[in-house]
Amino acid sequence: MLRSLVGSEMCIRDSTYLDYTGGMVYPESLVKGHADLLINNTYGNPHSNNPTSLAATHLCEKARPDVLKFFNADPEEYVCIFTPNASGALRIVGESFPFTPDSNFVLLTDNHNSVNGIREFAKSRGAGVHYAKTTSELRIDEELLTKILEKKKPGTKKNKKNVSSLFAYPAQSNFSGVKHSLDWIGRAQKLGWHVLLDAAAYVPTSPLDLSVHKPDFVSMSFYKIFGYPTGVGALIMRKEMIHELKRPWFAGGTIKFVSTSNSEKHLMAVDHEAFEDGTINYLSLPAVSMGLEFMQGIEGGMEGVRSHIQALTSDLIEKLL
């Protein structure tokens, strides 16, 4: 059935691949196309200004709008920050979010460990950490979560109306595969919460439209969507959050200026550059654009992928029973 979806593009030999949460099977055309690009061209570090570096910069900067377009994210509203993986994206949010003793961090018991880890940043700054338990069917307990979000919403503690608080949840569980409603994004935001959506397990098999649901942060890894390359993820972030996040350190291209005579003086870069530590994975980023193009070329797009996965799942369950 997998072959019927993408023809000879994926070769898995005598197996039926089902681990789409772990990672997508990489298409042969994607690997060959990327290899041909690297073999027939020379690309240098984008932090330099020579012809090879400018060529690499062009491809890297092409990948950003390609990512935003794939998720229907308005480039006037969102920025794409490249990271090593989804966990790297989540760490940026955790270490930079302006938690204070008056803040709250609410998350589901169904979160990935990389989301659970954000609580350590929250606790270190005195913020409250609150878990919303799921039901016996591992779904969101709507009554409980609503109660927590309303009780702990920003502005209710000592009337601190300008306090930033964060609600984080997965669009799809890494553990159970349950898909949680994206409506919680808007519901939480109406109460004053910033929302972090962990989309790493969701976007490989489901369409995510950021013109409809508009979380403040979205984390993902690209190998989970189209299998290759590994080592590249993204944090898609609302631009209005750039000036709210405070990085605890700086490195490489994240700054424009640093003084060694005055340890208090440095000037952070703006936009995505302030969050990309060191040199980005510039040789792999062209493969991200290629991979997104491959997914868009599948008949039916991401809706087609979702229908295919549902058919595979139903067939597997039927045969197991």
GROMACS .gro file of N, CA and C in nm, residues 102-252:
model
  453
  102ASP      N    1   0.526   3.509   3.925
  102ASP     CA    2   0.383   3.530   3.905
  102ASP      C    3   0.330   3.456   3.782
  103SER      N    4   0.419   3.386   3.712
  103SER     CA    5   0.380   3.312   3.592
  103SER      C    6   0.333   3.172   3.626
  104ASN      N    7   0.266   3.109   3.530
  104ASN     CA    8   0.228   2.969   3.540
  104ASN      C    9   0.263   2.895   3.411
  105PHE      N   10   0.299   2.770   3.427
  105PHE     CA   11   0.325   2.681   3.313
  105PHE      C   12   0.230   2.563   3.326
  106VAL      N   13   0.138   2.551   3.232
  106VAL     CA   14   0.040   2.443   3.233
  106VAL      C   15   0.069   2.349   3.117
  107LEU      N   16   0.066   2.220   3.143
  107LEU     CA   17   0.092   2.122   3.039
  107LEU      C   18   0.013   1.994   3.068
  108LEU      N   19  -0.003   1.913   2.965
  108LEU     CA   20  -0.073   1.786   2.981
  108LEU      C   21   0.021   1.680   3.036
  109THR      N   22  -0.036   1.579   3.099
  109THR     CA   23   0.045   1.463   3.140
  109THR      C   24   0.086   1.382   3.018
  110ASP      N   25   0.033   1.418   2.902
  110ASP     CA   26   0.057   1.345   2.778
  110ASP      C   27   0.168   1.406   2.693
  111ASN      N   28   0.249   1.494   2.751
  111ASN     CA   29   0.351   1.561   2.672
  111ASN      C   30   0.477   1.478   2.655
  112HIS      N   31   0.552   1.509   2.549
  112HIS     CA   32   0.684   1.452   2.525
  112HIS      C   33   0.779   1.501   2.635
  113ASN      N   34   0.881   1.423   2.666
  113ASN     CA   35   0.975   1.462   2.772
  113ASN      C   36   1.044   1.595   2.745
  114SER      N   37   1.061   1.629   2.617
  114SER     CA   38   1.125   1.756   2.586
  114SER      C   39   1.035   1.874   2.622
  115VAL      N   40   0.903   1.852   2.626
  115VAL     CA   41   0.811   1.954   2.674
  115VAL      C   42   0.810   1.953   2.827
  116ASN      N   43   0.809   1.833   2.886
  116ASN     CA   44   0.815   1.823   3.032
  116ASN      C   45   0.939   1.894   3.086
  117GLY      N   46   1.048   1.889   3.011
  117GLY     CA   47   1.172   1.952   3.057
  117GLY      C   48   1.163   2.102   3.073
  118ILE      N   49   1.069   2.166   3.004
  118ILE     CA   50   1.054   2.311   3.016
  118ILE      C   51   1.018   2.350   3.159
  119ARG      N   52   0.958   2.258   3.233
  119ARG     CA   53   0.919   2.289   3.371
  119ARG      C   54   1.040   2.326   3.456
  120GLU      N   55   1.158   2.273   3.421
  120GLU     CA   56   1.277   2.305   3.498
  120GLU      C   57   1.315   2.452   3.483
  121PHE      N   58   1.299   2.507   3.362
  121PHE     CA   59   1.322   2.650   3.342
  121PHE      C   60   1.218   2.730   3.420
  122ALA      N   61   1.091   2.685   3.414
  122ALA     CA   62   0.984   2.757   3.484
  122ALA      C   63   1.008   2.757   3.635
  123LYS      N   64   1.041   2.642   3.689
  123LYS     CA   65   1.063   2.631   3.834
  123LYS      C   66   1.183   2.713   3.879
  124SER      N   67   1.287   2.718   3.795
  124SER     CA   68   1.408   2.791   3.834
  124SER      C   69   1.382   2.940   3.848
  125ARG      N   70   1.273   2.988   3.786
  125ARG     CA   71   1.238   3.130   3.795
  125ARG      C   72   1.116   3.153   3.884
  126GLY      N   73   1.078   3.049   3.957
  126GLY     CA   74   0.971   3.063   4.055
  126GLY      C   75   0.830   3.050   4.002
  127ALA      N   76   0.814   3.013   3.876
  127ALA     CA   77   0.680   3.000   3.818
  127ALA      C   78   0.610   2.875   3.869
  128GLY      N   79   0.478   2.878   3.870
  128GLY     CA   80   0.401   2.760   3.908
  128GLY      C   81   0.394   2.662   3.792
  129VAL      N   82   0.400   2.533   3.822
  129VAL     CA   83   0.390   2.428   3.721
  129VAL      C   84   0.268   2.341   3.752
  130HIS      N   85   0.182   2.325   3.654
  130HIS     CA   86   0.055   2.255   3.677
  130HIS      C   87   0.027   2.157   3.563
  131TYR      N   88   0.005   2.031   3.600
  131TYR     CA   89  -0.027   1.928   3.502
  131TYR      C   90  -0.178   1.905   3.494
  132ALA      N   91  -0.229   1.892   3.372
  132ALA     CA   92  -0.368   1.855   3.350
  132ALA      C   93  -0.371   1.709   3.309
  133LYS      N   94  -0.430   1.624   3.393
  133LYS     CA   95  -0.435   1.482   3.365
  133LYS      C   96  -0.529   1.453   3.249
  134THR      N   97  -0.498   1.347   3.174
  134THR     CA   98  -0.587   1.303   3.067
  134THR      C   99  -0.687   1.202   3.121
  135THR      N  100  -0.786   1.169   3.039
  135THR     CA  101  -0.889   1.073   3.080
  135THR      C  102  -0.834   0.931   3.071
  136SER      N  103  -0.915   0.835   3.111
  136SER     CA  104  -0.875   0.695   3.103
  136SER      C  105  -0.851   0.652   2.958
  137GLU      N  106  -0.907   0.726   2.863
  137GLU     CA  107  -0.886   0.699   2.721
  137GLU      C  108  -0.771   0.782   2.664
  138LEU      N  109  -0.697   0.845   2.754
  138LEU     CA  110  -0.577   0.922   2.719
  138LEU      C  111  -0.609   1.047   2.636
  139ARG      N  112  -0.730   1.097   2.651
  139ARG     CA  113  -0.770   1.219   2.583
  139ARG      C  114  -0.777   1.334   2.684
  140ILE      N  115  -0.782   1.456   2.633
  140ILE     CA  116  -0.789   1.573   2.721
  140ILE      C  117  -0.916   1.567   2.804
  141ASP      N  118  -0.900   1.586   2.934
  141ASP     CA  119  -1.016   1.601   3.023
  141ASP      C  120  -1.059   1.748   3.011
  142GLU      N  121  -1.160   1.773   2.930
  142GLU     CA  122  -1.197   1.910   2.896
  142GLU      C  123  -1.237   1.991   3.020
  143GLU      N  124  -1.311   1.929   3.108
  143GLU     CA  125  -1.356   2.001   3.227
  143GLU      C  126  -1.238   2.040   3.315
  144LEU      N  127  -1.147   1.946   3.335
  144LEU     CA  128  -1.030   1.971   3.420
  144LEU      C  129  -0.938   2.076   3.358
  145LEU      N  130  -0.907   2.062   3.229
  145LEU     CA  131  -0.817   2.156   3.165
  145LEU      C  132  -0.876   2.297   3.163
  146THR      N  133  -1.005   2.306   3.135
  146THR     CA  134  -1.071   2.437   3.136
  146THR      C  135  -1.061   2.501   3.273
  147LYS      N  136  -1.081   2.421   3.377
  147LYS     CA  137  -1.074   2.472   3.514
  147LYS      C  138  -0.935   2.525   3.546
  148ILE      N  139  -0.832   2.451   3.506
  148ILE     CA  140  -0.694   2.493   3.535
  148ILE      C  141  -0.659   2.619   3.457
  149LEU      N  142  -0.694   2.624   3.329
  149LEU     CA  143  -0.661   2.741   3.248
  149LEU      C  144  -0.732   2.866   3.298
  150GLU      N  145  -0.854   2.850   3.345
  150GLU     CA  146  -0.928   2.966   3.396
  150GLU      C  147  -0.876   3.009   3.533
  151LYS      N  148  -0.846   2.913   3.618
  151LYS     CA  149  -0.800   2.944   3.753
  151LYS      C  150  -0.661   3.006   3.754
  152LYS      N  151  -0.573   2.958   3.665
  152LYS     CA  152  -0.434   3.003   3.664
  152LYS      C  153  -0.405   3.104   3.555
  153LYS      N  154  -0.507   3.155   3.489
  153LYS     CA  155  -0.484   3.244   3.375
  153LYS      C  156  -0.409   3.370   3.419
  154PRO      N  157  -0.333   3.428   3.327
  154PRO     CA  158  -0.256   3.550   3.359
  154PRO      C  159  -0.347   3.662   3.410
  155GLY      N  160  -0.302   3.729   3.516
  155GLY     CA  161  -0.378   3.840   3.572
  155GLY      C  162  -0.458   3.804   3.694
  156THR      N  163  -0.467   3.673   3.727
  156THR     CA  164  -0.546   3.632   3.843
  156THR      C  165  -0.463   3.628   3.970
  157LYS      N  166  -0.329   3.624   3.957
  157LYS     CA  167  -0.243   3.618   4.075
  157LYS      C  168  -0.191   3.758   4.108
  158LYS      N  169  -0.235   3.811   4.221
  158LYS     CA  170  -0.193   3.945   4.265
  158LYS      C  171  -0.222   4.051   4.159
  159ASN      N  172  -0.320   4.019   4.074
  159ASN     CA  173  -0.365   4.113   3.971
  159ASN      C  174  -0.250   4.155   3.878
  160LYS      N  175  -0.160   4.061   3.849
  160LYS     CA  176  -0.046   4.091   3.762
  160LYS      C  177  -0.090   4.070   3.616
  161LYS      N  178  -0.141   4.173   3.554
  161LYS     CA  179  -0.199   4.160   3.422
  161LYS      C  180  -0.095   4.144   3.311
  162ASN      N  181   0.028   4.187   3.333
  162ASN     CA  182   0.130   4.180   3.228
  162ASN      C  183   0.220   4.058   3.240
  163VAL      N  184   0.182   3.965   3.325
  163VAL     CA  185   0.260   3.844   3.343
  163VAL      C  186   0.241   3.751   3.223
  164SER      N  187   0.349   3.690   3.177
  164SER     CA  188   0.341   3.593   3.068
  164SER      C  189   0.336   3.452   3.125
  165SER      N  190   0.237   3.375   3.082
  165SER     CA  191   0.224   3.236   3.123
  165SER      C  192   0.211   3.149   2.999
  166LEU      N  193   0.246   3.022   3.013
  166LEU     CA  194   0.257   2.933   2.897
  166LEU      C  195   0.176   2.806   2.915
  167PHE      N  196   0.102   2.770   2.810
  167PHE     CA  197   0.030   2.643   2.803
  167PHE      C  198   0.090   2.562   2.689
  168ALA      N  199   0.132   2.439   2.716
  168ALA     CA  200   0.196   2.354   2.615
  168ALA      C  201   0.124   2.220   2.605
  169TYR      N  202   0.102   2.178   2.482
  169TYR     CA  203   0.042   2.045   2.462
  169TYR      C  204   0.076   1.991   2.323
  170PRO      N  205   0.068   1.859   2.306
  170PRO     CA  206   0.098   1.801   2.175
  170PRO      C  207  -0.026   1.795   2.087
  171ALA      N  208  -0.008   1.827   1.960
  171ALA     CA  209  -0.119   1.809   1.866
  171ALA      C  210  -0.152   1.661   1.852
  172GLN      N  211  -0.050   1.579   1.867
  172GLN     CA  212  -0.067   1.433   1.867
  172GLN      C  213   0.028   1.373   1.968
  173SER      N  214  -0.022   1.280   2.046
  173SER     CA  215   0.058   1.216   2.149
  173SER      C  216   0.167   1.128   2.089
  174ASN      N  217   0.289   1.143   2.138
  174ASN     CA  218   0.398   1.054   2.098
  174ASN      C  219   0.379   0.915   2.156
  175PHE      N  220   0.303   0.907   2.265
  175PHE     CA  221   0.286   0.780   2.337
  175PHE      C  222   0.168   0.699   2.283
  176SER      N  223   0.052   0.762   2.275
  176SER     CA  224  -0.070   0.689   2.238
  176SER      C  225  -0.115   0.710   2.095
  177GLY      N  226  -0.067   0.817   2.031
  177GLY     CA  227  -0.113   0.849   1.897
  177GLY      C  228  -0.241   0.928   1.895
  178VAL      N  229  -0.298   0.957   2.013
  178VAL     CA  230  -0.421   1.036   2.020
  178VAL      C  231  -0.396   1.177   1.968
  179LYS      N  232  -0.487   1.225   1.884
  179LYS     CA  233  -0.478   1.362   1.834
  179LYS      C  234  -0.568   1.450   1.920
  180HIS      N  235  -0.508   1.553   1.977
  180HIS     CA  236  -0.582   1.646   2.061
  180HIS      C  237  -0.632   1.764   1.977
  181SER      N  238  -0.747   1.813   2.010
  181SER     CA  239  -0.809   1.920   1.932
  181SER      C  240  -0.722   2.045   1.927
  182LEU      N  241  -0.707   2.100   1.807
  182LEU     CA  242  -0.632   2.225   1.791
  182LEU      C  243  -0.713   2.345   1.840
  183ASP      N  244  -0.839   2.325   1.871
  183ASP     CA  245  -0.922   2.434   1.921
  183ASP      C  246  -0.873   2.487   2.056
  184TRP      N  247  -0.796   2.403   2.128
  184TRP     CA  248  -0.743   2.447   2.257
  184TRP      C  249  -0.647   2.565   2.243
  185ILE      N  250  -0.590   2.581   2.125
  185ILE     CA  251  -0.499   2.694   2.102
  185ILE      C  252  -0.574   2.825   2.123
  186GLY      N  253  -0.682   2.842   2.049
  186GLY     CA  254  -0.761   2.965   2.060
  186GLY      C  255  -0.828   2.981   2.194
  187ARG      N  256  -0.875   2.870   2.251
  187ARG     CA  257  -0.942   2.877   2.381
  187ARG      C  258  -0.848   2.928   2.489
  188ALA      N  259  -0.725   2.879   2.487
  188ALA     CA  260  -0.626   2.924   2.587
  188ALA      C  261  -0.584   3.068   2.562
  189GLN      N  262  -0.565   3.104   2.437
  189GLN     CA  263  -0.522   3.240   2.405
  189GLN      C  264  -0.626   3.344   2.446
  190LYS      N  265  -0.753   3.308   2.435
  190LYS     CA  266  -0.859   3.401   2.476
  190LYS      C  267  -0.853   3.430   2.626
  191LEU      N  268  -0.793   3.338   2.701
  191LEU     CA  269  -0.778   3.357   2.845
  191LEU      C  270  -0.645   3.426   2.880
  192GLY      N  271  -0.568   3.459   2.777
  192GLY     CA  272  -0.443   3.531   2.801
  192GLY      C  273  -0.317   3.446   2.799
  193TRP      N  274  -0.331   3.317   2.768
  193TRP     CA  275  -0.214   3.228   2.767
  193TRP      C  276  -0.139   3.239   2.636
  194HIS      N  277  -0.006   3.225   2.644
  194HIS     CA  278   0.073   3.195   2.526
  194HIS      C  279   0.067   3.043   2.508
  195VAL      N  280   0.066   2.998   2.382
  195VAL     CA  281   0.048   2.855   2.356
  195VAL      C  282   0.164   2.798   2.275
  196LEU      N  283   0.220   2.691   2.328
  196LEU     CA  284   0.324   2.614   2.260
  196LEU      C  285   0.262   2.484   2.210
  197LEU      N  286   0.263   2.463   2.079
  197LEU     CA  287   0.210   2.341   2.020
  197LEU      C  288   0.325   2.252   1.977
  198ASP      N  289   0.336   2.135   2.038
  198ASP     CA  290   0.434   2.036   1.995
  198ASP      C  291   0.372   1.959   1.879
  199ALA      N  292   0.418   1.989   1.758
  199ALA     CA  293   0.358   1.930   1.638
  199ALA      C  294   0.442   1.819   1.578
  200ALA      N  295   0.547   1.775   1.649
  200ALA     CA  296   0.642   1.680   1.592
  200ALA      C  297   0.577   1.549   1.548
  201ALA      N  298   0.484   1.497   1.628
  201ALA     CA  299   0.420   1.371   1.593
  201ALA      C  300   0.299   1.390   1.503
  202TYR      N  301   0.251   1.512   1.494
  202TYR     CA  302   0.127   1.540   1.420
  202TYR      C  303   0.152   1.568   1.272
  203VAL      N  304   0.249   1.652   1.242
  203VAL     CA  305   0.266   1.698   1.104
  203VAL      C  306   0.315   1.592   1.005
  204PRO      N  307   0.373   1.478   1.046
  204PRO     CA  308   0.409   1.378   0.947
  204PRO      C  309   0.288   1.318   0.874
  205THR      N  310   0.171   1.319   0.939
  205THR     CA  311   0.056   1.252   0.879
  205THR      C  312  -0.069   1.337   0.874
  206SER      N  313  -0.060   1.463   0.917
  206SER     CA  314  -0.179   1.547   0.922
  206SER      C  315  -0.145   1.689   0.878
  207PRO      N  316  -0.236   1.756   0.809
  207PRO     CA  317  -0.211   1.895   0.769
  207PRO      C  318  -0.225   1.990   0.886
  208LEU      N  319  -0.135   2.089   0.893
  208LEU     CA  320  -0.142   2.192   0.996
  208LEU      C  321  -0.151   2.327   0.926
  209ASP      N  322  -0.261   2.396   0.946
  209ASP     CA  323  -0.287   2.524   0.881
  209ASP      C  324  -0.275   2.635   0.984
  210LEU      N  325  -0.164   2.709   0.978
  210LEU     CA  326  -0.139   2.814   1.076
  210LEU      C  327  -0.210   2.946   1.043
  211SER      N  328  -0.293   2.943   0.940
  211SER     CA  329  -0.380   3.058   0.917
  211SER      C  330  -0.513   3.040   0.989
  212VAL      N  331  -0.540   2.916   1.031
  212VAL     CA  332  -0.663   2.884   1.103
  212VAL      C  333  -0.637   2.876   1.253
  213HIS      N  334  -0.541   2.795   1.291
  213HIS     CA  335  -0.500   2.782   1.431
  213HIS      C  336  -0.364   2.851   1.443
  214LYS      N  337  -0.353   2.945   1.538
  214LYS     CA  338  -0.235   3.031   1.544
  214LYS      C  339  -0.165   3.025   1.679
  215PRO      N  340  -0.098   2.913   1.709
  215PRO     CA  341  -0.021   2.908   1.833
  215PRO      C  342   0.095   3.007   1.830
  216ASP      N  343   0.147   3.038   1.947
  216ASP     CA  344   0.261   3.129   1.955
  216ASP      C  345   0.390   3.061   1.914
  217PHE      N  346   0.398   2.930   1.941
  217PHE     CA  347   0.518   2.852   1.909
  217PHE      C  348   0.475   2.715   1.854
  218VAL      N  349   0.548   2.668   1.753
  218VAL     CA  350   0.526   2.534   1.699
  218VAL      C  351   0.663   2.467   1.682
  219SER      N  352   0.677   2.346   1.735
  219SER     CA  353   0.803   2.273   1.724
  219SER      C  354   0.786   2.151   1.634
  220MET      N  355   0.893   2.116   1.560
  220MET     CA  356   0.887   2.001   1.470
  220MET      C  357   1.026   1.956   1.429
  221SER      N  358   1.033   1.834   1.375
  221SER     CA  359   1.155   1.781   1.313
  221SER      C  360   1.119   1.737   1.171
  222PHE      N  361   1.202   1.769   1.074
  222PHE     CA  362   1.167   1.741   0.935
  222PHE      C  363   1.182   1.595   0.896
  223TYR      N  364   1.273   1.522   0.960
  223TYR     CA  365   1.288   1.381   0.923
  223TYR      C  366   1.162   1.302   0.956
  224LYS      N  367   1.083   1.352   1.049
  224LYS     CA  368   0.958   1.285   1.081
  224LYS      C  369   0.854   1.304   0.970
  225ILE      N  370   0.870   1.409   0.890
  225ILE     CA  371   0.775   1.436   0.782
  225ILE      C  372   0.813   1.363   0.654
  226PHE      N  373   0.942   1.375   0.614
  226PHE     CA  374   0.981   1.312   0.488
  226PHE      C  375   1.112   1.233   0.498
  227GLY      N  376   1.153   1.200   0.620
  227GLY     CA  377   1.259   1.100   0.639
  227GLY      C  378   1.402   1.148   0.628
  228TYR      N  379   1.425   1.257   0.557
  228TYR     CA  380   1.560   1.304   0.528
  228TYR      C  381   1.556   1.452   0.499
  229PRO      N  382   1.647   1.530   0.554
  229PRO     CA  383   1.764   1.491   0.635
  229PRO      C  384   1.729   1.486   0.783
  230THR      N  385   1.809   1.411   0.858
  230THR     CA  386   1.800   1.418   1.003
  230THR      C  387   1.884   1.538   1.049
  231GLY      N  388   1.866   1.577   1.174
  231GLY     CA  389   1.947   1.686   1.227
  231GLY      C  390   1.898   1.825   1.192
  232VAL      N  391   1.774   1.837   1.142
  232VAL     CA  392   1.718   1.968   1.113
  232VAL      C  393   1.573   1.973   1.162
  233GLY      N  394   1.543   2.070   1.245
  233GLY     CA  395   1.407   2.093   1.291
  233GLY      C  396   1.375   2.240   1.279
  234ALA      N  397   1.262   2.279   1.336
  234ALA     CA  398   1.225   2.421   1.327
  234ALA      C  399   1.137   2.461   1.444
  235LEU      N  400   1.152   2.586   1.481
  235LEU     CA  401   1.059   2.653   1.570
  235LEU      C  402   0.991   2.760   1.486
  236ILE      N  403   0.862   2.741   1.462
  236ILE     CA  404   0.783   2.844   1.393
  236ILE      C  405   0.720   2.929   1.503
  237MET      N  406   0.752   3.057   1.501
  237MET     CA  407   0.715   3.144   1.613
  237MET      C  408   0.649   3.271   1.562
  238ARG      N  409   0.549   3.315   1.636
  238ARG     CA  410   0.487   3.443   1.603
  238ARG      C  411   0.589   3.555   1.623
  239LYS      N  412   0.597   3.645   1.529
  239LYS     CA  413   0.698   3.750   1.533
  239LYS      C  414   0.685   3.838   1.657
  240GLU      N  415   0.564   3.853   1.706
  240GLU     CA  416   0.543   3.938   1.823
  240GLU      C  417   0.610   3.882   1.948
  241MET      N  418   0.647   3.753   1.943
  241MET     CA  419   0.713   3.691   2.059
  241MET      C  420   0.863   3.715   2.061
  242ILE      N  421   0.921   3.760   1.949
  242ILE     CA  422   1.066   3.776   1.941
  242ILE      C  423   1.118   3.866   2.052
  243HIS      N  424   1.048   3.975   2.079
  243HIS     CA  425   1.095   4.071   2.178
  243HIS      C  426   1.055   4.034   2.320
  244GLU      N  427   0.969   3.932   2.334
  244GLU     CA  428   0.933   3.884   2.469
  244GLU      C  429   1.033   3.782   2.519
  245LEU      N  430   1.088   3.703   2.429
  245LEU     CA  431   1.183   3.601   2.470
  245LEU      C  432   1.319   3.664   2.502
  246LYS      N  433   1.381   3.617   2.608
  246LYS     CA  434   1.511   3.669   2.652
  246LYS      C  435   1.611   3.553   2.658
  247ARG      N  436   1.701   3.551   2.563
  247ARG     CA  437   1.801   3.444   2.561
  247ARG      C  438   1.896   3.455   2.679
  248PRO      N  439   1.930   3.342   2.743
  248PRO     CA  440   2.020   3.348   2.859
  248PRO      C  441   2.166   3.355   2.819
  249TRP      N  442   2.195   3.344   2.690
  249TRP     CA  443   2.334   3.353   2.645
  249TRP      C  444   2.334   3.396   2.499
  250PHE      N  445   2.455   3.411   2.441
  250PHE     CA  446   2.464   3.438   2.299
  250PHE      C  447   2.579   3.356   2.242
  251ALA      N  448   2.572   3.334   2.111
  251ALA     CA  449   2.674   3.253   2.046
  251ALA      C  450   2.675   3.284   1.897
  252GLY      N  451   2.794   3.274   1.837
  252GLY     CA  452   2.803   3.285   1.692
  252GLY      C  453   2.725   3.401   1.635
   0.00000   0.00000   0.00000
